[in-house]
CSV table of C-alpha atoms in Angstrom, one decimal:
chain,number,residue,atom,x,y,z
A,1174,UNK,CA,0.0,0.0,0.0
A,1175,UNK,CA,2.9,2.3,0.7
A,1176,UNK,CA,5.3,1.0,-1.9
A,1177,UNK,CA,7.9,3.5,-2.9
A,1178,UNK,CA,10.5,2.9,-5.6
A,1179,UNK,CA,14.0,3.3,-4.4
A,1180,UNK,CA,15.1,6.8,-5.2
A,1181,UNK,CA,11.7,8.4,-5.6
A,1182,UNK,CA,12.0,10.1,-2.3
A,1183,UNK,CA,13.2,13.7,-2.7
A,1184,UNK,CA,16.6,14.3,-1.0
A,1185,UNK,CA,15.9,15.4,2.6
A,1186,UNK,CA,16.0,19.1,3.1
A,1187,UNK,CA,17.4,18.5,6.5
A,1188,UNK,CA,20.9,17.7,5.5
A,1189,UNK,CA,20.7,14.1,6.6
A,1190,UNK,CA,20.9,11.0,4.5
A,1191,UNK,CA,18.3,8.5,5.5
A,1192,UNK,CA,20.5,6.3,7.5
A,1193,UNK,CA,20.9,9.0,10.1
A,1194,UNK,CA,17.2,9.7,10.5
A,1195,UNK,CA,16.5,9.0,14.1
A,1196,UNK,CA,13.7,6.5,13.6
A,1197,UNK,CA,15.3,4.6,10.7
A,1198,UNK,CA,16.3,1.5,12.6
A,1199,UNK,CA,12.9,1.2,14.3
A,1200,UNK,CA,11.0,1.5,11.0
A,1201,UNK,CA,9.4,-2.0,11.1
A,1202,UNK,CA,8.3,-1.5,14.7
A,1203,UNK,CA,6.8,1.9,13.9
A,1204,UNK,CA,4.9,0.5,10.9
A,1205,UNK,CA,3.5,-2.3,13.0
A,1206,UNK,CA,2.4,0.2,15.7
A,1207,UNK,CA,0.7,2.4,13.1
A,1208,UNK,CA,-1.1,-0.5,11.5
A,1209,UNK,CA,-2.4,-1.4,14.9
A,1210,UNK,CA,-3.7,2.1,15.3
A,1211,UNK,CA,-5.3,2.0,11.9
A,1212,UNK,CA,-7.1,-1.2,13.0
A,1213,UNK,CA,-8.3,0.7,16.1
A,1214,UNK,CA,-9.7,3.5,13.9
A,1215,UNK,CA,-11.5,0.9,11.7
A,1216,UNK,CA,-12.8,-0.6,15.0
A,1217,UNK,CA,-14.3,2.8,15.9
A,1218,UNK,CA,-16.1,2.9,12.5
A,1219,UNK,CA,-17.6,-0.5,13.2
A,1220,UNK,CA,-18.6,0.6,16.7
A,1221,UNK,CA,-20.4,3.7,15.3
A,1222,UNK,CA,-21.9,1.7,12.5
A,1223,UNK,CA,-23.3,-0.9,15.0
A,1224,UNK,CA,-24.6,1.8,17.4
A,1225,UNK,CA,-22.4,0.8,20.3
A,1226,UNK,CA,-22.9,2.8,23.5
A,1227,UNK,CA,-21.3,6.3,23.3
A,1228,UNK,CA,-19.1,5.8,26.4
A,1229,UNK,CA,-17.6,2.6,25.1
A,1230,UNK,CA,-16.7,4.4,21.9
A,1231,UNK,CA,-15.1,7.2,23.9
A,1232,UNK,CA,-13.0,4.6,25.8
A,1233,UNK,CA,-11.7,3.3,22.5
A,1234,UNK,CA,-11.0,6.8,21.3
A,1235,UNK,CA,-8.8,7.3,24.5
A,1236,UNK,CA,-7.0,4.1,23.7
A,1237,UNK,CA,-6.2,5.2,20.1
A,1238,UNK,CA,-5.1,8.7,21.3
A,1239,UNK,CA,-2.8,7.1,23.8
A,1240,UNK,CA,-1.3,4.7,21.2
A,1241,UNK,CA,-0.7,7.7,18.9
A,1242,UNK,CA,1.1,9.6,21.7
A,1243,UNK,CA,3.3,6.6,22.6
A,1244,UNK,CA,4.3,6.5,18.9
A,1245,UNK,CA,5.1,10.2,19.0
A,1246,UNK,CA,7.1,9.8,22.2
A,1247,UNK,CA,9.2,7.0,20.7
A,1248,UNK,CA,9.8,9.1,17.5
A,1249,UNK,CA,10.8,12.1,19.6
A,1250,UNK,CA,13.2,10.1,21.7
A,1251,UNK,CA,15.0,8.8,18.6
A,1252,UNK,CA,15.0,12.3,17.2
A,1253,UNK,CA,16.7,13.7,20.3
A,1254,UNK,CA,19.1,10.8,20.4
A,1255,UNK,CA,20.2,11.2,16.8
A,1256,UNK,CA,19.3,14.4,15.1
A,1257,UNK,CA,19.6,16.7,18.1
A,1258,UNK,CA,22.6,15.1,19.6
A,1259,UNK,CA,24.4,15.1,16.2
A,1260,UNK,CA,23.7,18.8,15.9
A,1261,UNK,CA,25.3,19.4,19.3
A,1262,UNK,CA,28.4,17.4,18.4
A,1263,UNK,CA,28.7,19.2,15.1
A,1264,UNK,CA,28.8,22.5,16.9
A,1265,UNK,CA,27.7,25.8,15.4
A,1266,UNK,CA,24.2,27.3,15.2
A,1267,UNK,CA,22.4,24.1,14.2
A,1268,UNK,CA,21.7,23.0,17.7
A,1269,UNK,CA,19.8,26.1,18.5
A,1270,UNK,CA,17.5,25.5,15.5
A,1271,UNK,CA,17.1,21.8,16.3
A,1272,UNK,CA,16.1,22.4,19.9
A,1273,UNK,CA,13.7,25.2,19.0
A,1274,UNK,CA,12.1,22.9,16.4
A,1275,UNK,CA,11.8,20.0,18.8
A,1276,UNK,CA,10.3,22.2,21.5
A,1277,UNK,CA,7.7,23.4,19.1
A,1278,UNK,CA,6.8,19.8,18.1
A,1279,UNK,CA,6.4,19.0,21.8
A,1280,UNK,CA,4.2,22.0,22.3
A,1281,UNK,CA,2.0,20.8,19.5
A,1282,UNK,CA,1.7,17.4,21.1
A,1283,UNK,CA,0.8,19.0,24.4
A,1284,UNK,CA,-1.9,21.1,22.9
A,1285,UNK,CA,-3.7,18.2,21.5
B,735,UNK,CA,-16.6,-2.7,5.2
B,736,UNK,CA,-18.6,-2.6,8.4
B,737,UNK,CA,-21.9,-3.9,7.1
B,738,UNK,CA,-24.2,-5.3,9.7
B,739,UNK,CA,-27.4,-7.0,9.1
B,740,UNK,CA,-30.3,-5.3,10.8
B,741,UNK,CA,-30.9,-7.1,14.1
B,742,UNK,CA,-27.5,-8.6,14.4
B,743,UNK,CA,-26.5,-6.1,17.0
B,744,UNK,CA,-27.1,-7.4,20.5
B,745,UNK,CA,-29.7,-5.4,22.5
B,746,UNK,CA,-27.9,-2.6,24.3
B,747,UNK,CA,-27.2,-3.3,27.9
B,748,UNK,CA,-27.8,0.4,28.6
B,749,UNK,CA,-31.6,0.2,28.4
B,750,UNK,CA,-31.7,2.3,25.2
B,751,UNK,CA,-33.0,1.3,21.9
B,752,UNK,CA,-30.8,2.6,19.2
B,753,UNK,CA,-32.9,5.5,18.2
B,754,UNK,CA,-32.1,7.2,21.5
B,755,UNK,CA,-28.3,6.8,21.3
B,756,UNK,CA,-26.9,10.3,21.4
B,757,UNK,CA,-24.9,10.0,18.2
B,758,UNK,CA,-27.4,8.2,16.1
B,759,UNK,CA,-28.4,11.1,13.9
B,760,UNK,CA,-24.9,12.2,13.2
B,761,UNK,CA,-23.8,8.7,12.2
B,762,UNK,CA,-22.8,9.5,8.7
B,763,UNK,CA,-20.9,12.5,9.7
B,764,UNK,CA,-19.0,10.5,12.4
B,765,UNK,CA,-18.2,7.8,9.9
B,766,UNK,CA,-16.9,10.4,7.5
B,767,UNK,CA,-14.7,11.9,10.2
B,768,UNK,CA,-13.3,8.5,11.2
B,769,UNK,CA,-12.5,7.5,7.6
B,770,UNK,CA,-10.6,10.8,7.3
B,771,UNK,CA,-8.6,9.9,10.4
B,772,UNK,CA,-8.0,6.4,9.1
B,773,UNK,CA,-6.5,8.1,6.0
B,774,UNK,CA,-4.3,10.2,8.2
B,775,UNK,CA,-3.0,7.1,9.9
B,776,UNK,CA,-2.2,5.5,6.5
B,777,UNK,CA,-0.5,8.8,5.6
B,778,UNK,CA,1.7,8.3,8.7
B,779,UNK,CA,2.7,4.8,7.5
B,780,UNK,CA,3.6,6.2,4.2
B,781,UNK,CA,5.7,9.0,5.8
B,782,UNK,CA,7.6,6.4,8.0
B,783,UNK,CA,8.1,4.2,5.0
B,784,UNK,CA,9.5,7.0,2.9
B,785,UNK,CA,11.8,8.2,5.6
B,786,UNK,CA,10.2,11.6,6.0
B,787,UNK,CA,11.8,13.9,8.6
B,788,UNK,CA,10.8,13.0,12.2
B,789,UNK,CA,9.4,16.5,13.0
B,790,UNK,CA,7.1,16.4,10.0
B,791,UNK,CA,5.8,13.1,11.2
B,792,UNK,CA,5.2,14.5,14.7
B,793,UNK,CA,3.2,17.3,13.2
B,794,UNK,CA,1.0,14.8,11.4
B,795,UNK,CA,0.6,12.8,14.6
B,796,UNK,CA,-0.6,16.0,16.4
B,797,UNK,CA,-3.1,16.6,13.6
B,798,UNK,CA,-4.5,13.1,13.9
B,799,UNK,CA,-4.7,13.3,17.7
B,800,UNK,CA,-6.5,16.6,17.4
B,801,UNK,CA,-9.0,15.1,14.9
B,802,UNK,CA,-9.7,12.1,17.3
B,803,UNK,CA,-10.3,14.5,20.2
B,804,UNK,CA,-12.7,16.6,18.1
B,805,UNK,CA,-14.6,13.4,17.3
B,806,UNK,CA,-14.6,12.5,21.0
B,807,UNK,CA,-15.9,16.0,22.0
B,808,UNK,CA,-18.8,15.8,19.5
B,809,UNK,CA,-19.7,12.3,20.7
B,810,UNK,CA,-19.6,13.5,24.3
B,811,UNK,CA,-21.8,16.5,23.5
B,812,UNK,CA,-24.5,14.3,22.0
B,813,UNK,CA,-24.2,11.9,24.9
B,814,UNK,CA,-24.8,14.8,27.4
B,815,UNK,CA,-27.6,16.2,25.3
B,816,UNK,CA,-29.4,12.8,25.0
B,817,UNK,CA,-28.4,10.1,27.4
B,818,UNK,CA,-27.5,12.3,30.4
B,819,UNK,CA,-30.4,14.7,29.9
B,820,UNK,CA,-32.9,11.8,29.5
B,821,UNK,CA,-31.7,10.3,32.7
B,822,UNK,CA,-32.2,13.6,34.5
B,823,UNK,CA,-35.7,13.9,33.2
B,824,UNK,CA,-36.6,10.3,34.1
B,825,UNK,CA,-35.6,11.1,37.7
B,826,UNK,CA,-34.3,8.5,40.2
B,827,UNK,CA,-30.8,7.3,40.7
B,828,UNK,CA,-29.8,6.9,37.0
B,829,UNK,CA,-28.6,10.5,36.6
B,830,UNK,CA,-25.9,9.9,39.3
B,831,UNK,CA,-24.6,6.9,37.5
B,832,UNK,CA,-24.7,8.6,34.1
B,833,UNK,CA,-22.8,11.7,35.4
B,834,UNK,CA,-20.2,9.6,37.1
B,835,UNK,CA,-19.7,7.5,33.9
B,836,UNK,CA,-19.4,10.6,31.7
B,837,UNK,CA,-16.9,12.2,34.1
B,838,UNK,CA,-14.7,9.1,34.1
B,839,UNK,CA,-14.8,9.1,30.3
B,840,UNK,CA,-13.7,12.8,30.3
B,841,UNK,CA,-10.9,11.9,32.7
B,842,UNK,CA,-9.7,9.2,30.4
B,843,UNK,CA,-9.7,11.7,27.5
B,844,UNK,CA,-7.8,14.3,29.6
B,845,UNK,CA,-5.1,11.7,30.6
B,846,UNK,CA,-4.2,10.9,27.0
C,954,UNK,CA,-7.4,36.3,52.4
C,955,UNK,CA,-10.5,36.0,50.3
C,956,UNK,CA,-13.0,37.3,52.7
C,957,UNK,CA,-16.2,38.6,51.1
C,958,UNK,CA,-18.9,40.4,53.0
C,959,UNK,CA,-22.3,38.6,52.6
C,960,UNK,CA,-24.1,40.2,49.8
C,961,UNK,CA,-21.2,41.8,48.0
C,962,UNK,CA,-21.3,39.2,45.3
C,963,UNK,CA,-23.3,40.3,42.3
C,964,UNK,CA,-26.4,38.2,41.6
C,965,UNK,CA,-25.4,35.4,39.3
C,966,UNK,CA,-26.2,36.0,35.7
C,967,UNK,CA,-26.9,32.3,35.3
C,968,UNK,CA,-30.3,32.3,37.0
C,969,UNK,CA,-29.2,30.3,39.9
C,970,UNK,CA,-29.1,31.3,43.5
C,971,UNK,CA,-25.9,30.2,45.1
C,972,UNK,CA,-27.4,27.2,46.9
C,973,UNK,CA,-27.9,25.5,43.6
C,974,UNK,CA,-24.4,26.0,42.2
C,975,UNK,CA,-23.0,22.6,41.6
C,976,UNK,CA,-19.9,22.9,43.7
C,977,UNK,CA,-21.5,24.7,46.7
C,978,UNK,CA,-21.5,21.8,49.1
C,979,UNK,CA,-17.9,20.8,48.4
C,980,UNK,CA,-16.7,24.3,48.9
C,981,UNK,CA,-14.4,23.5,51.8
C,982,UNK,CA,-12.9,20.6,50.0
C,983,UNK,CA,-12.3,22.7,46.9
C,984,UNK,CA,-10.6,25.4,48.9
C,985,UNK,CA,-8.3,22.9,50.6
C,986,UNK,CA,-7.3,21.4,47.3
C,987,UNK,CA,-6.6,24.8,45.8
C,988,UNK,CA,-4.5,25.8,48.8
C,989,UNK,CA,-2.5,22.6,48.4
C,990,UNK,CA,-1.9,23.5,44.7
C,991,UNK,CA,-0.9,27.1,45.7
C,992,UNK,CA,1.7,25.4,48.0
C,993,UNK,CA,3.0,23.3,45.1
C,994,UNK,CA,3.4,26.5,43.0
C,995,UNK,CA,5.3,28.1,45.8
C,996,UNK,CA,7.4,25.0,46.0
C,997,UNK,CA,8.2,25.4,42.3
C,998,UNK,CA,9.5,28.9,43.0
C,999,UNK,CA,11.7,27.6,45.8
C,1000,UNK,CA,13.1,24.9,43.4
C,1001,UNK,CA,13.9,27.5,40.7
C,1002,UNK,CA,15.4,29.8,43.3
C,1003,UNK,CA,17.6,27.0,44.7
C,1004,UNK,CA,18.7,25.8,41.2
C,1005,UNK,CA,17.2,22.4,41.5
C,1006,UNK,CA,17.7,20.1,38.5
C,1007,UNK,CA,15.4,20.9,35.6
C,1008,UNK,CA,13.9,17.4,35.3
C,1009,UNK,CA,12.9,17.5,39.0
C,1010,UNK,CA,11.2,20.8,38.5
C,1011,UNK,CA,9.3,19.3,35.5
C,1012,UNK,CA,8.1,16.4,37.6
C,1013,UNK,CA,6.7,18.9,40.1
C,1014,UNK,CA,5.0,20.9,37.3
C,1015,UNK,CA,3.3,17.6,36.1
C,1016,UNK,CA,2.1,17.0,39.6
C,1017,UNK,CA,0.6,20.5,39.9
C,1018,UNK,CA,-1.0,20.2,36.5
C,1019,UNK,CA,-2.5,16.9,37.4
C,1020,UNK,CA,-3.9,18.4,40.7
C,1021,UNK,CA,-5.5,21.2,38.7
C,1022,UNK,CA,-7.1,18.8,36.3
C,1023,UNK,CA,-8.5,16.7,39.2
C,1024,UNK,CA,-10.0,19.8,40.7
C,1025,UNK,CA,-11.5,20.7,37.3
C,1026,UNK,CA,-13.0,17.2,36.9
C,1027,UNK,CA,-14.6,17.3,40.3
C,1028,UNK,CA,-16.1,20.8,39.5
C,1029,UNK,CA,-17.3,19.5,36.2
C,1030,UNK,CA,-18.9,16.4,37.7
C,1031,UNK,CA,-20.9,18.6,40.1
C,1032,UNK,CA,-21.8,21.0,37.3
C,1033,UNK,CA,-23.2,18.1,35.3
C,1034,UNK,CA,-25.0,16.6,38.3
C,1035,UNK,CA,-26.6,19.9,39.3
C,1036,UNK,CA,-26.7,22.7,36.7
C,1037,UNK,CA,-27.0,20.5,33.6
C,1038,UNK,CA,-29.4,18.0,35.1
C,1039,UNK,CA,-31.6,20.8,36.5
C,1040,UNK,CA,-31.8,22.4,33.0
C,1041,UNK,CA,-32.9,19.0,31.6
C,1042,UNK,CA,-35.6,18.6,34.2
C,1043,UNK,CA,-36.8,22.2,33.6
C,1044,UNK,CA,-37.2,21.4,29.9
C,1045,UNK,CA,-37.1,24.0,27.1
C,1046,UNK,CA,-34.1,25.3,25.3
C,1047,UNK,CA,-31.8,25.8,28.3
C,1048,UNK,CA,-30.4,22.2,28.2
C,1049,UNK,CA,-29.0,22.9,24.7
C,1050,UNK,CA,-27.2,25.9,25.9
C,1051,UNK,CA,-25.9,24.2,29.0
C,1052,UNK,CA,-24.6,21.2,27.1
C,1053,UNK,CA,-22.9,23.4,24.5
C,1054,UNK,CA,-21.3,25.5,27.3
C,1055,UNK,CA,-20.1,22.4,29.2
C,1056,UNK,CA,-18.6,20.8,26.0
C,1057,UNK,CA,-16.7,24.0,25.3
C,1058,UNK,CA,-15.3,24.0,28.8
C,1059,UNK,CA,-14.2,20.4,28.3
C,1060,UNK,CA,-12.6,21.3,25.0
C,1061,UNK,CA,-10.6,24.1,26.7
C,1062,UNK,CA,-9.4,21.6,29.4
C,1063,UNK,CA,-8.4,19.1,26.7
C,1064,UNK,CA,-6.4,21.7,24.7
C,1065,UNK,CA,-4.2,22.5,27.7
D,113,UNK,CA,10.0,34.1,50.7
D,114,UNK,CA,12.3,31.6,49.2
D,115,UNK,CA,15.6,33.0,50.5
D,116,UNK,CA,18.4,30.5,50.6
D,117,UNK,CA,21.8,31.2,52.1
D,118,UNK,CA,24.6,30.7,49.6
D,119,UNK,CA,26.0,27.2,49.9
D,120,UNK,CA,23.0,25.6,51.6
D,121,UNK,CA,22.0,23.8,48.5
D,122,UNK,CA,23.4,20.4,48.4
D,123,UNK,CA,25.8,19.8,45.5
D,124,UNK,CA,23.9,18.6,42.5
D,125,UNK,CA,23.9,14.9,42.0
D,126,UNK,CA,23.8,15.6,38.2
D,127,UNK,CA,27.4,16.5,37.9
D,128,UNK,CA,26.6,20.1,37.0
D,129,UNK,CA,27.6,23.2,38.8
D,130,UNK,CA,24.7,25.6,38.9
D,131,UNK,CA,26.0,27.9,36.2
D,132,UNK,CA,25.4,25.2,33.7
D,133,UNK,CA,21.8,24.4,34.7
D,134,UNK,CA,19.8,25.0,31.6
D,135,UNK,CA,17.4,27.5,33.2
D,136,UNK,CA,19.9,29.5,35.2
D,137,UNK,CA,20.0,32.6,33.1
D,138,UNK,CA,16.2,32.8,32.9
D,139,UNK,CA,15.7,32.5,36.6
D,140,UNK,CA,14.1,35.9,37.2
D,141,UNK,CA,11.7,35.4,34.3
D,142,UNK,CA,10.8,31.9,35.6
D,143,UNK,CA,10.1,33.3,39.1
D,144,UNK,CA,7.9,36.0,37.7
D,145,UNK,CA,5.9,33.5,35.7
D,146,UNK,CA,5.5,31.3,38.7
D,147,UNK,CA,4.4,34.2,40.9
D,148,UNK,CA,1.8,35.0,38.3
D,149,UNK,CA,0.5,31.4,38.3
D,150,UNK,CA,0.4,31.5,42.1
D,151,UNK,CA,-1.8,34.6,41.8
D,152,UNK,CA,-4.1,32.7,39.4
D,153,UNK,CA,-4.5,29.9,41.9
D,154,UNK,CA,-5.3,32.4,44.6
D,155,UNK,CA,-7.8,33.9,42.2
D,156,UNK,CA,-9.4,30.5,41.9
D,157,UNK,CA,-9.8,30.3,45.7
D,158,UNK,CA,-11.5,33.7,45.6
D,159,UNK,CA,-13.8,32.5,42.8
D,160,UNK,CA,-14.8,29.4,44.8
D,161,UNK,CA,-15.2,31.4,47.9
D,162,UNK,CA,-17.5,33.9,46.2
D,163,UNK,CA,-19.6,31.2,44.5
D,164,UNK,CA,-18.7,32.1,41.0
D,165,UNK,CA,-20.3,30.1,38.2
D,166,UNK,CA,-18.7,26.7,37.7
D,167,UNK,CA,-17.9,27.2,34.0
D,168,UNK,CA,-16.1,30.5,34.7
D,169,UNK,CA,-13.9,28.7,37.3
D,170,UNK,CA,-13.2,26.0,34.7
D,171,UNK,CA,-12.0,28.7,32.2
D,172,UNK,CA,-9.6,30.0,34.8
D,173,UNK,CA,-8.3,26.5,35.6
D,174,UNK,CA,-7.6,26.0,31.9
D,175,UNK,CA,-5.7,29.3,31.8
D,176,UNK,CA,-3.6,28.2,34.9
D,177,UNK,CA,-2.9,24.8,33.4
D,178,UNK,CA,-1.8,26.5,30.1
D,179,UNK,CA,0.5,28.8,32.0
D,180,UNK,CA,2.1,25.9,33.8
D,181,UNK,CA,2.6,24.0,30.6
D,182,UNK,CA,4.3,27.1,29.0
D,183,UNK,CA,6.6,27.3,31.9
D,184,UNK,CA,7.4,23.6,31.5
D,185,UNK,CA,8.1,24.0,27.8
D,186,UNK,CA,10.5,26.8,28.4
D,187,UNK,CA,12.3,24.8,31.1
D,188,UNK,CA,12.5,21.8,28.8
D,189,UNK,CA,13.8,23.9,25.9
D,190,UNK,CA,16.6,25.2,28.1
D,191,UNK,CA,17.3,21.7,29.4
D,192,UNK,CA,17.7,20.4,25.8
D,193,UNK,CA,19.8,23.3,24.8
D,194,UNK,CA,22.2,23.0,27.7
D,195,UNK,CA,22.1,19.7,29.7
D,196,UNK,CA,21.3,17.4,26.8
D,197,UNK,CA,23.5,19.2,24.2
D,198,UNK,CA,26.4,19.2,26.7
D,199,UNK,CA,26.1,15.4,27.2
D,200,UNK,CA,26.1,14.9,23.5
D,201,UNK,CA,29.3,17.0,23.1
D,202,UNK,CA,31.0,15.2,26.0
D,203,UNK,CA,30.4,11.8,24.3
D,204,UNK,CA,30.1,8.5,26.0
D,205,UNK,CA,27.0,7.0,27.6
D,206,UNK,CA,25.6,10.1,29.2
D,207,UNK,CA,23.6,11.2,26.2
D,208,UNK,CA,21.5,8.0,26.3
D,209,UNK,CA,20.6,8.5,29.9
D,210,UNK,CA,19.8,12.2,29.4
D,211,UNK,CA,17.6,11.6,26.4
D,212,UNK,CA,15.7,8.8,28.2
D,213,UNK,CA,15.2,11.0,31.2
D,214,UNK,CA,14.0,14.0,29.1
D,215,UNK,CA,11.6,11.7,27.1
D,216,UNK,CA,10.1,10.4,30.4
D,217,UNK,CA,9.6,14.0,31.6
D,218,UNK,CA,7.8,14.8,28.3
D,219,UNK,CA,5.6,11.7,28.7
D,220,UNK,CA,4.6,12.9,32.2
D,221,UNK,CA,3.7,16.3,30.9
D,222,UNK,CA,1.6,14.7,28.1
D,223,UNK,CA,-0.2,12.4,30.5
D,224,UNK,CA,-1.5,15.3,32.5
């Protein structure tokens, strides 16, 4: 469903080759998590379709939101460990930009 | 995908026939919202698969979480308007149970 | 510190006399909770002043936020039990307005 | 109110002298923010004491929670910029521990 030919992805504007993206090594694990969340969302559709009691649907929404946030936290941890730490080691201004960018991403997660 | 024959759904344990479920009338709208969220989750899989930059994935996660919470809020509003209000009108102990149940559902949403 | 002479409070624009405000009976408990949260905020100032480690301060911020949300949930529960249920019993349009108002308050809590 | 004699603070177990704590330079700004939040919490006590309408109290709770989270985000940004970046530059195992610790702190903020 998400097949991509090798090389079709535009070169990253972030000055990384793919191998250094934080989450690269956990790719399979991430895809498995996301497919599970996709299944939860389809489960929600079934629940609405079958007129399941509102509160039971809300419980399932909470579970899906929690799963999305766990995914986000894992991604963020890998991002800090790789992209942010690499910028710190490299020195120069990049670390400032990386930290500001990460903080804004955390703020967006908090506000949802 | 989620076809159900009329009558296959077990009778609700909540003493409602389906017509009185809060969200019944907005069913199509709910299903449309959920299909859009399902599309967002598939988009996330594509992003991971194509090695998109971590921060851009996190932005999309925030959008999906926000969409799930909007869905939850709409469901909750209808639940308060119908199930909770009905219990209040009916009198007796049921309103206590309904309010406690709704508050617990809100607490679960807040904690995610 | 928050003494108010009897009668100085303007009559509520919500058509309730005070006795029917949802949280009236739990007033002492609420004030106790809030004083404890005030103590936590003063504790945060002390931590910053004494150069406590950032992560330990963040842990204390999470505890204070959690305490504020527990307070909000209790207030909300009483509001649903009294103000919203009363509006349902009274009949007419008021229930619509009350439910919309409560949902918006929940949305504000969720977004923080 | 939070006077501390120089030297009374135990040496940090985190291997930093105070000057390198992330938030050190913004200390005055942080204290000002926290005093403002303390004022909001006292305002909440006044509202409860004066039987203000539940929904208006909830709005003020949301404002206080938001202010606490902004404070947390600023602290976190400084922590990433200083403590985490320093660990990355230093090399060795410390960066792993720092990133894990920061991620756990973010998870606690998200869960409230």
